[in-house]
């Protein structure tokens, strides 16, 4: 299988991913794909040839091996890696669709763009990205459960007993290098669990960031509405309009005050 082609294809998703997504992609290729290609395939390369049972009955070895290994670990992990990495292609396909749509919009509207940044996670792309995370975590969880159910746990016994036909009786069967295979199996299981954890963290991060943005926009809208409803207006006219006349003043004094005001007003007018 040509994993380098898949790696080059998925490496372009880095610019559309968050920090958690970049860490997840690095873990997939460094701790899973690289270990799978370099080491795991060689460890499990002789599993059928070196599977030995203490009988010479024709067909007994094959039947017991099929019972103990209903599906090869290598093929199961290869299928798991394909399923886990494919949801990331949904994001890339959505971005390419946006870019093509924006290009047509620019041609029709003389340079005006439909999307300021087609790769920004807003609207439908946000939901596509979130759905891809759910699929990745779901596929990893499903394959871990399948591996657990098929092999009754994450362990490889040194000795297994088999009494299936055409074996003449209960025979003892041995696999080659069980400890080494168990170590690699636990490594792949732990790597898958860490990838699931990173997907869950990224889902929480995206949803939390979206909720914070909605609350911030709502708060800004409420503040603008409050400011519009409570604009500064003239609450009361100047106090000079409400200046009261002292009732104790005599009528002559009032007339004198009026004449002084008129004289002052005339002088100020003349100046």
Tab-separated table of C-alpha atoms in Angstrom:
chain	number	residue	atom	x	y	z
A	1	UNK	CA	0.000	0.000	0.000
A	2	UNK	CA	1.328	3.455	-0.959
A	3	UNK	CA	1.005	5.422	2.277
A	4	UNK	CA	3.161	8.305	0.985
A	5	UNK	CA	0.414	9.296	-1.456
A	6	UNK	CA	-2.146	9.398	1.344
A	7	UNK	CA	0.266	11.391	3.505
A	8	UNK	CA	0.859	14.007	0.807
A	9	UNK	CA	-2.871	14.275	0.236
A	10	UNK	CA	-3.744	14.745	3.893
A	11	UNK	CA	-0.859	17.076	4.655
A	12	UNK	CA	-2.745	19.840	2.823
A	13	UNK	CA	-5.468	19.687	5.468
A	14	UNK	CA	-3.049	21.113	8.041
A	15	UNK	CA	-3.789	24.682	6.955
A	16	UNK	CA	-7.508	24.131	7.541
A	17	UNK	CA	-7.070	22.399	10.926
A	18	UNK	CA	-6.828	23.750	14.443
A	19	UNK	CA	-3.817	23.118	16.688
A	20	UNK	CA	-5.466	19.933	17.969
A	21	UNK	CA	-6.031	18.765	14.399
A	22	UNK	CA	-2.365	19.251	13.522
A	23	UNK	CA	-1.313	17.262	16.579
A	24	UNK	CA	-3.770	14.510	15.626
A	25	UNK	CA	-2.419	14.326	12.079
A	26	UNK	CA	1.174	14.176	13.348
A	27	UNK	CA	0.284	11.365	15.738
A	28	UNK	CA	-1.434	9.402	12.971
A	29	UNK	CA	1.526	9.514	10.607
A	30	UNK	CA	4.363	9.304	13.134
A	31	UNK	CA	3.003	6.895	15.724
A	32	UNK	CA	0.668	4.827	13.567
A	33	UNK	CA	1.425	4.891	9.858
A	34	UNK	CA	5.203	5.000	10.281
A	35	UNK	CA	5.240	2.249	12.918
A	36	UNK	CA	2.791	0.228	10.845
A	37	UNK	CA	4.903	0.426	7.674
A	38	UNK	CA	8.359	0.108	9.211
A	39	UNK	CA	7.896	-2.375	12.042
A	40	UNK	CA	4.453	-3.915	12.423
A	41	UNK	CA	4.283	-5.463	8.967
A	42	UNK	CA	7.589	-7.253	9.527
A	43	UNK	CA	6.586	-8.532	12.962
A	44	UNK	CA	3.366	-10.075	11.625
A	45	UNK	CA	4.843	-11.179	8.320
A	46	UNK	CA	5.428	-14.790	9.436
A	47	UNK	CA	2.335	-15.340	11.544
A	48	UNK	CA	0.808	-18.047	9.357
A	49	UNK	CA	4.018	-19.856	8.403
A	50	UNK	CA	5.375	-20.043	11.961
A	51	UNK	CA	2.099	-21.011	13.604
A	52	UNK	CA	2.753	-24.513	14.944
A	53	UNK	CA	0.485	-27.129	16.549
A	54	UNK	CA	1.674	-30.398	18.087
A	55	UNK	CA	-0.030	-32.570	15.497
A	56	UNK	CA	0.542	-33.633	11.920
A	57	UNK	CA	-3.096	-33.993	11.054
A	58	UNK	CA	-3.634	-32.286	7.661
A	59	UNK	CA	-5.685	-29.118	7.940
A	60	UNK	CA	-5.535	-28.898	11.729
A	61	UNK	CA	-3.000	-26.069	11.721
A	62	UNK	CA	-5.021	-24.033	9.259
A	63	UNK	CA	-8.284	-24.467	11.154
A	64	UNK	CA	-6.728	-23.597	14.500
A	65	UNK	CA	-4.945	-20.584	13.045
A	66	UNK	CA	-8.175	-19.293	11.506
A	67	UNK	CA	-9.924	-19.752	14.861
A	68	UNK	CA	-7.212	-17.912	16.779
A	69	UNK	CA	-6.741	-15.128	14.166
A	70	UNK	CA	-10.118	-14.550	12.464
A	71	UNK	CA	-8.613	-11.460	10.830
A	72	UNK	CA	-5.003	-10.429	10.562
A	73	UNK	CA	-3.903	-7.556	12.797
A	74	UNK	CA	-2.087	-5.963	9.870
A	75	UNK	CA	-5.124	-5.938	7.610
A	76	UNK	CA	-7.369	-4.738	10.421
A	77	UNK	CA	-5.027	-1.831	11.206
A	78	UNK	CA	-4.673	-0.957	7.513
A	79	UNK	CA	-8.448	-0.831	7.199
A	80	UNK	CA	-8.636	1.239	10.379
A	81	UNK	CA	-6.122	3.801	9.110
A	82	UNK	CA	-8.003	4.155	5.828
A	83	UNK	CA	-11.338	4.702	7.573
A	84	UNK	CA	-9.849	7.121	10.117
A	85	UNK	CA	-8.085	9.343	7.580
A	86	UNK	CA	-10.876	9.464	4.987
A	87	UNK	CA	-13.159	11.889	6.955
A	88	UNK	CA	-10.441	14.533	6.647
A	89	UNK	CA	-11.004	14.437	2.899
A	90	UNK	CA	-14.529	15.723	3.516
A	91	UNK	CA	-13.079	19.005	4.768
A	92	UNK	CA	-10.743	19.328	1.803
A	93	UNK	CA	-13.566	18.585	-0.645
A	94	UNK	CA	-15.779	21.227	1.004
A	95	UNK	CA	-12.986	23.822	0.802
A	96	UNK	CA	-12.396	23.020	-2.881
A	97	UNK	CA	-16.130	23.387	-3.507
A	98	UNK	CA	-16.072	26.806	-1.848
A	99	UNK	CA	-13.077	27.898	-3.896
A	100	UNK	CA	-14.767	26.869	-7.156
A	101	UNK	CA	-17.977	28.628	-6.130
A	102	UNK	CA	-16.052	31.767	-5.191
A	103	UNK	CA	-14.241	31.712	-8.549
A	104	UNK	CA	-17.531	31.636	-10.454
A	105	UNK	CA	-18.883	34.449	-8.266
A	106	UNK	CA	-15.826	36.597	-9.026
A	107	UNK	CA	-16.296	36.098	-12.763
A	108	UNK	CA	-19.960	37.125	-12.586
A	109	UNK	CA	-19.567	40.095	-10.224
A	110	UNK	CA	-16.403	41.709	-11.572
A	111	UNK	CA	-13.901	40.925	-8.861
A	112	UNK	CA	-16.212	40.813	-5.840
A	113	UNK	CA	-15.571	37.729	-3.698
A	114	UNK	CA	-18.216	35.487	-2.185
A	115	UNK	CA	-15.877	34.211	0.560
A	116	UNK	CA	-13.160	36.328	2.122
A	117	UNK	CA	-11.399	33.102	3.136
A	118	UNK	CA	-12.853	29.846	1.717
A	119	UNK	CA	-10.919	27.784	4.277
A	120	UNK	CA	-12.288	29.590	7.341
A	121	UNK	CA	-14.461	27.338	9.454
A	122	UNK	CA	-17.762	29.168	9.288
A	123	UNK	CA	-21.230	28.117	8.280
A	124	UNK	CA	-21.405	24.766	6.528
A	125	UNK	CA	-17.642	24.196	6.671
A	126	UNK	CA	-17.769	24.366	10.475
A	127	UNK	CA	-20.357	21.598	10.533
A	128	UNK	CA	-18.364	19.541	8.003
A	129	UNK	CA	-15.229	19.840	10.123
A	130	UNK	CA	-17.123	18.898	13.290
A	131	UNK	CA	-18.720	15.924	11.540
A	132	UNK	CA	-15.316	14.725	10.329
A	133	UNK	CA	-14.058	14.742	13.927
A	134	UNK	CA	-17.052	12.698	15.055
A	135	UNK	CA	-16.424	10.177	12.262
A	136	UNK	CA	-12.710	9.882	13.083
A	137	UNK	CA	-13.340	9.309	16.772
A	138	UNK	CA	-16.184	6.911	15.971
A	139	UNK	CA	-14.135	4.817	13.543
A	140	UNK	CA	-11.215	4.531	15.956
A	141	UNK	CA	-13.541	3.528	18.788
A	142	UNK	CA	-15.310	0.969	16.594
A	143	UNK	CA	-12.080	-0.707	15.496
A	144	UNK	CA	-10.785	-0.847	19.061
A	145	UNK	CA	-14.023	-2.566	20.063
A	146	UNK	CA	-13.789	-4.985	17.112
A	147	UNK	CA	-10.210	-5.864	18.045
A	148	UNK	CA	-11.237	-6.425	21.650
A	149	UNK	CA	-14.167	-8.662	20.695
A	150	UNK	CA	-12.250	-10.724	18.137
A	151	UNK	CA	-9.290	-11.490	20.381
A	152	UNK	CA	-11.097	-11.384	23.746
A	153	UNK	CA	-8.945	-8.533	24.970
A	154	UNK	CA	-5.677	-6.943	23.976
A	155	UNK	CA	-3.488	-9.937	24.681
A	156	UNK	CA	-1.833	-12.734	22.751
A	157	UNK	CA	-1.453	-16.033	24.641
A	158	UNK	CA	1.774	-17.984	24.372
A	159	UNK	CA	-0.196	-21.227	24.266
A	160	UNK	CA	-3.660	-21.807	22.840
A	161	UNK	CA	-5.612	-25.059	22.823
A	162	UNK	CA	-7.643	-26.135	19.822
A	163	UNK	CA	-10.081	-29.028	19.475
A	164	UNK	CA	-11.766	-28.222	16.148
A	165	UNK	CA	-12.207	-30.688	13.306
A	166	UNK	CA	-10.153	-32.177	11.672
A	167	UNK	CA	-7.870	-32.144	14.746
A	168	UNK	CA	-7.899	-35.649	16.294
A	169	UNK	CA	-8.043	-34.245	19.837
A	170	UNK	CA	-7.265	-31.118	21.823
A	171	UNK	CA	-3.923	-29.895	20.527
A	172	UNK	CA	-1.545	-27.208	21.717
A	173	UNK	CA	-0.759	-24.416	19.276
A	174	UNK	CA	1.953	-21.777	19.467
A	175	UNK	CA	2.395	-18.473	17.674
A	176	UNK	CA	5.782	-16.975	16.888
A	177	UNK	CA	7.135	-14.081	18.973
A	178	UNK	CA	3.974	-13.520	21.065
A	179	UNK	CA	5.614	-10.957	23.401
A	180	UNK	CA	6.839	-8.774	20.542
A	181	UNK	CA	3.469	-8.914	18.830
A	182	UNK	CA	1.710	-8.051	22.073
A	183	UNK	CA	3.926	-4.980	22.558
A	184	UNK	CA	3.171	-3.686	19.082
A	185	UNK	CA	-0.531	-4.387	19.510
A	186	UNK	CA	-0.629	-2.418	22.783
A	187	UNK	CA	1.298	0.408	21.120
A	188	UNK	CA	-1.241	0.641	18.312
A	189	UNK	CA	-4.134	0.483	20.777
A	190	UNK	CA	-2.669	3.274	22.937
A	191	UNK	CA	-1.986	5.386	19.837
A	192	UNK	CA	-5.593	4.952	18.732
A	193	UNK	CA	-6.836	5.928	22.200
A	194	UNK	CA	-4.689	9.079	22.147
A	195	UNK	CA	-6.060	9.997	18.722
A	196	UNK	CA	-9.597	9.568	20.053
A	197	UNK	CA	-8.708	11.810	22.984
A	198	UNK	CA	-7.358	14.495	20.651
A	199	UNK	CA	-10.539	14.351	18.559
A	200	UNK	CA	-12.692	14.770	21.665
A	201	UNK	CA	-10.569	17.739	22.794
A	202	UNK	CA	-10.923	19.353	19.379
A	203	UNK	CA	-14.691	18.847	19.407
A	204	UNK	CA	-14.909	20.485	22.842
A	205	UNK	CA	-12.663	23.322	21.644
A	206	UNK	CA	-14.766	23.999	18.531
A	207	UNK	CA	-18.088	23.903	20.370
A	208	UNK	CA	-16.762	26.011	23.259
A	209	UNK	CA	-15.340	28.603	20.872
A	210	UNK	CA	-18.632	28.729	18.975
A	211	UNK	CA	-20.664	29.171	22.181
A	212	UNK	CA	-18.305	31.922	23.386
A	213	UNK	CA	-18.659	33.720	20.057
A	214	UNK	CA	-22.469	33.517	20.165
A	215	UNK	CA	-22.535	34.852	23.724
A	216	UNK	CA	-20.147	37.673	22.811
A	217	UNK	CA	-22.270	38.700	19.818
A	218	UNK	CA	-25.424	38.573	21.923
A	219	UNK	CA	-23.798	40.724	24.587
A	220	UNK	CA	-22.699	43.268	21.976
A	221	UNK	CA	-26.209	43.390	20.507
A	222	UNK	CA	-27.747	43.919	23.939
A	223	UNK	CA	-25.254	46.686	24.658
A	224	UNK	CA	-26.064	48.444	21.377
A	225	UNK	CA	-29.799	48.161	22.002
A	226	UNK	CA	-29.380	49.504	25.528
A	227	UNK	CA	-27.334	52.423	24.223
A	228	UNK	CA	-29.963	53.222	21.576
A	229	UNK	CA	-32.762	53.171	24.128
A	230	UNK	CA	-30.905	55.371	26.613
A	231	UNK	CA	-29.423	58.109	24.453
A	232	UNK	CA	-28.353	61.287	26.317
A	233	UNK	CA	-31.083	63.898	25.960
A	234	UNK	CA	-31.851	67.208	27.662
A	235	UNK	CA	-33.558	66.059	30.802
A	236	UNK	CA	-34.522	69.516	32.123
A	237	UNK	CA	-34.244	73.114	30.847
A	238	UNK	CA	-31.662	75.454	32.406
A	239	UNK	CA	-32.258	76.560	35.961
A	240	UNK	CA	-32.449	80.211	34.840
A	241	UNK	CA	-35.837	79.473	33.280
A	242	UNK	CA	-37.174	78.458	36.659
A	243	UNK	CA	-35.755	81.395	38.617
A	244	UNK	CA	-38.486	82.498	40.992
A	245	UNK	CA	-39.166	86.066	41.997
A	246	UNK	CA	-38.841	86.833	45.646
A	247	UNK	CA	-42.395	87.698	46.805
A	248	UNK	CA	-41.071	89.902	49.621
A	249	UNK	CA	-39.669	92.471	47.199
A	250	UNK	CA	-41.694	95.628	46.872
A	251	UNK	CA	-43.258	96.555	43.596
A	252	UNK	CA	-40.929	99.504	43.233
A	253	UNK	CA	-37.893	97.318	43.694
A	254	UNK	CA	-39.175	94.936	41.023
A	255	UNK	CA	-39.616	97.816	38.598
A	256	UNK	CA	-36.086	98.990	39.387
A	257	UNK	CA	-34.680	95.558	38.687
A	258	UNK	CA	-36.484	95.432	35.370
A	259	UNK	CA	-35.092	98.848	34.361
A	260	UNK	CA	-31.577	97.713	35.293
A	261	UNK	CA	-31.933	94.596	33.119
A	262	UNK	CA	-33.196	96.661	30.199
A	263	UNK	CA	-30.337	99.161	30.620
A	264	UNK	CA	-27.767	96.374	30.812
A	265	UNK	CA	-29.211	94.737	27.760
A	266	UNK	CA	-29.072	97.994	25.861
A	267	UNK	CA	-25.479	98.645	26.795
A	268	UNK	CA	-24.399	95.163	25.789
A	269	UNK	CA	-26.255	95.607	22.521
A	270	UNK	CA	-24.507	98.892	21.826
A	271	UNK	CA	-21.115	97.381	22.501
